[in-house]
Amino acid sequence: MINVARQKGGNLERKLYELNDKAKQTKVAGAEKLYSLLVFLYDQEGIESRLFDELQQAEKDVLYMLEEHIELGFDADNNQVSPLSLLIESERAPELVPVINSHGCFIAEMKEWNATTNQAHILIHPV
């Protein structure tokens, strides 16, 4: 998944969709919830998601996740053990917190918000 997201034009949602098919067979609770949230945000808000890459210019209205937060955020049983960071530059970013909370699998908090640049750092905690 990480290698796909690092590639130019890599689609994290597509890879997570493939992983979801496997997760249904193996019951990967944490990854399945994360996948479900990302699909929910895409379907409800049209927000794409990708892994953050320092070498590439971040795109507006795209939700970025930090690779190390994904790697360290889940234990060996794929349960979320720490908050995950979501980064986005969007005028609608403050509206995402209640949308994420309405999904039901995570509790979202706005960690940082810069109204001048419309950049947000949202943390999602397991329910």
Tab-separated table of C-alpha atoms in Angstrom:
chain	number	residue	atom	x	y	z
A	1	MET	CA	0.000	0.000	0.000
A	2	ILE	CA	2.753	2.420	0.929
A	3	ASN	CA	4.698	1.723	-2.260
A	4	VAL	CA	1.603	2.386	-4.363
A	5	ALA	CA	0.972	5.675	-2.596
A	6	ARG	CA	4.576	6.756	-3.134
A	7	GLN	CA	4.316	6.306	-6.888
A	8	LYS	CA	3.316	9.286	-8.947
A	9	GLY	CA	-0.397	8.993	-9.500
A	10	GLY	CA	-0.637	6.236	-6.868
A	11	ASN	CA	-4.163	5.866	-5.552
A	12	LEU	CA	-4.334	5.060	-1.862
A	13	GLU	CA	-8.092	4.513	-1.952
A	14	ARG	CA	-7.807	1.934	-4.734
A	15	LYS	CA	-5.143	0.060	-2.775
A	16	LEU	CA	-7.210	0.251	0.393
A	17	TYR	CA	-10.168	-1.113	-1.587
A	18	GLU	CA	-8.046	-4.104	-2.573
A	19	LEU	CA	-6.929	-4.513	1.024
A	20	ASN	CA	-10.538	-4.301	2.147
A	21	ASP	CA	-11.386	-7.325	0.009
A	22	LYS	CA	-8.625	-9.218	1.791
A	23	ALA	CA	-9.681	-7.769	5.139
A	24	LYS	CA	-13.183	-9.140	4.721
A	25	GLN	CA	-11.626	-12.574	4.578
A	26	THR	CA	-9.266	-12.001	7.522
A	27	LYS	CA	-11.313	-9.546	9.631
A	28	VAL	CA	-8.712	-6.770	9.883
A	29	ALA	CA	-10.664	-4.501	12.212
A	30	GLY	CA	-8.477	-1.380	12.354
A	31	ALA	CA	-7.559	-1.229	8.676
A	32	GLU	CA	-11.137	-1.980	7.668
A	33	LYS	CA	-12.417	0.930	9.766
A	34	LEU	CA	-9.819	3.264	8.270
A	35	TYR	CA	-10.693	2.110	4.769
A	36	SER	CA	-14.375	2.575	5.540
A	37	LEU	CA	-13.744	6.136	6.730
A	38	LEU	CA	-11.710	7.066	3.643
A	39	VAL	CA	-14.380	5.671	1.321
A	40	PHE	CA	-17.052	7.477	3.363
A	41	LEU	CA	-15.188	10.788	3.031
A	42	TYR	CA	-14.789	10.249	-0.702
A	43	ASP	CA	-18.432	9.308	-1.202
A	44	GLN	CA	-19.891	11.985	1.080
A	45	GLU	CA	-17.486	14.880	0.528
A	46	GLY	CA	-15.526	14.009	-2.622
A	47	ILE	CA	-12.286	14.052	-0.597
A	48	GLU	CA	-9.493	11.894	-2.028
A	49	SER	CA	-6.801	10.514	0.274
A	50	ARG	CA	-3.102	9.844	-0.235
A	51	LEU	CA	0.059	9.248	1.742
A	52	PHE	CA	1.987	12.436	2.405
A	53	ASP	CA	5.222	12.725	0.415
A	54	GLU	CA	7.579	15.567	1.321
A	55	LEU	CA	9.037	15.535	-2.192
A	56	GLN	CA	5.726	16.266	-3.898
A	57	GLN	CA	3.575	19.365	-3.796
A	58	ALA	CA	0.476	18.767	-1.694
A	59	GLU	CA	-2.777	19.258	-3.570
A	60	LYS	CA	-5.679	21.298	-2.304
A	61	ASP	CA	-8.743	19.346	-1.107
A	62	VAL	CA	-6.785	16.070	-0.828
A	63	LEU	CA	-6.557	14.343	2.541
A	64	TYR	CA	-3.019	13.228	3.379
A	65	MET	CA	-1.939	10.654	5.914
A	66	LEU	CA	1.501	10.183	7.417
A	67	GLU	CA	3.126	6.833	6.652
A	68	GLU	CA	4.686	6.450	10.087
A	69	HIS	CA	1.361	7.138	11.799
A	70	ILE	CA	-0.208	4.304	9.835
A	71	GLU	CA	2.697	1.964	10.582
A	72	LEU	CA	2.811	2.807	14.296
A	73	GLY	CA	-0.890	3.447	14.769
A	74	PHE	CA	-1.929	-0.200	14.674
A	75	ASP	CA	-0.765	-3.133	16.790
A	76	ALA	CA	-0.023	-6.670	15.587
A	77	ASP	CA	-3.752	-7.482	15.722
A	78	ASN	CA	-4.534	-4.424	13.538
A	79	ASN	CA	-6.246	-2.552	16.355
A	80	GLN	CA	-5.667	1.186	16.388
A	81	VAL	CA	-3.446	2.047	19.351
A	82	SER	CA	-2.694	5.717	18.733
A	83	PRO	CA	-4.312	8.681	17.003
A	84	LEU	CA	-3.832	9.005	13.249
A	85	SER	CA	-3.043	12.353	11.648
A	86	LEU	CA	-5.000	13.633	8.683
A	87	LEU	CA	-3.647	16.686	6.875
A	88	ILE	CA	-5.614	18.756	4.389
A	89	GLU	CA	-5.607	22.158	2.757
A	90	SER	CA	-9.213	23.054	2.199
A	91	GLU	CA	-11.674	25.778	3.073
A	92	ARG	CA	-14.027	22.971	4.118
A	93	ALA	CA	-11.554	21.383	6.560
A	94	PRO	CA	-13.387	22.492	9.743
A	95	GLU	CA	-16.540	20.829	8.385
A	96	LEU	CA	-14.755	17.462	8.177
A	97	VAL	CA	-14.604	16.944	11.952
A	98	PRO	CA	-18.374	16.446	12.376
A	99	VAL	CA	-18.479	14.397	9.152
A	100	ILE	CA	-15.782	12.048	10.483
A	101	ASN	CA	-17.568	11.831	13.827
A	102	SER	CA	-20.836	10.961	12.070
A	103	HIS	CA	-19.124	7.965	10.466
A	104	GLY	CA	-19.030	6.350	13.905
A	105	CYS	CA	-15.685	4.532	13.866
A	106	PHE	CA	-13.497	7.434	14.999
A	107	ILE	CA	-13.587	10.523	17.146
A	108	ALA	CA	-12.044	13.442	15.278
A	109	GLU	CA	-10.428	16.501	16.766
A	110	MET	CA	-9.080	19.581	15.026
A	111	LYS	CA	-5.503	19.653	16.289
A	112	GLU	CA	-4.434	22.681	14.248
A	113	TRP	CA	-6.248	25.025	11.876
A	114	ASN	CA	-4.719	27.919	9.935
A	115	ALA	CA	-7.548	30.045	8.554
A	116	THR	CA	-5.139	32.050	6.402
A	117	THR	CA	-3.763	29.071	4.482
A	118	ASN	CA	-6.783	26.772	5.043
A	119	GLN	CA	-4.435	24.066	6.332
A	120	ALA	CA	-5.711	21.637	8.935
A	121	HIS	CA	-4.278	18.868	11.072
A	122	ILE	CA	-7.032	16.531	12.224
A	123	LEU	CA	-6.438	13.663	14.649
A	124	ILE	CA	-8.687	10.611	14.557
A	125	HIS	CA	-8.953	8.489	17.685
A	126	PRO	CA	-10.460	4.999	17.915
A	127	VAL	CA	-13.954	4.764	19.401
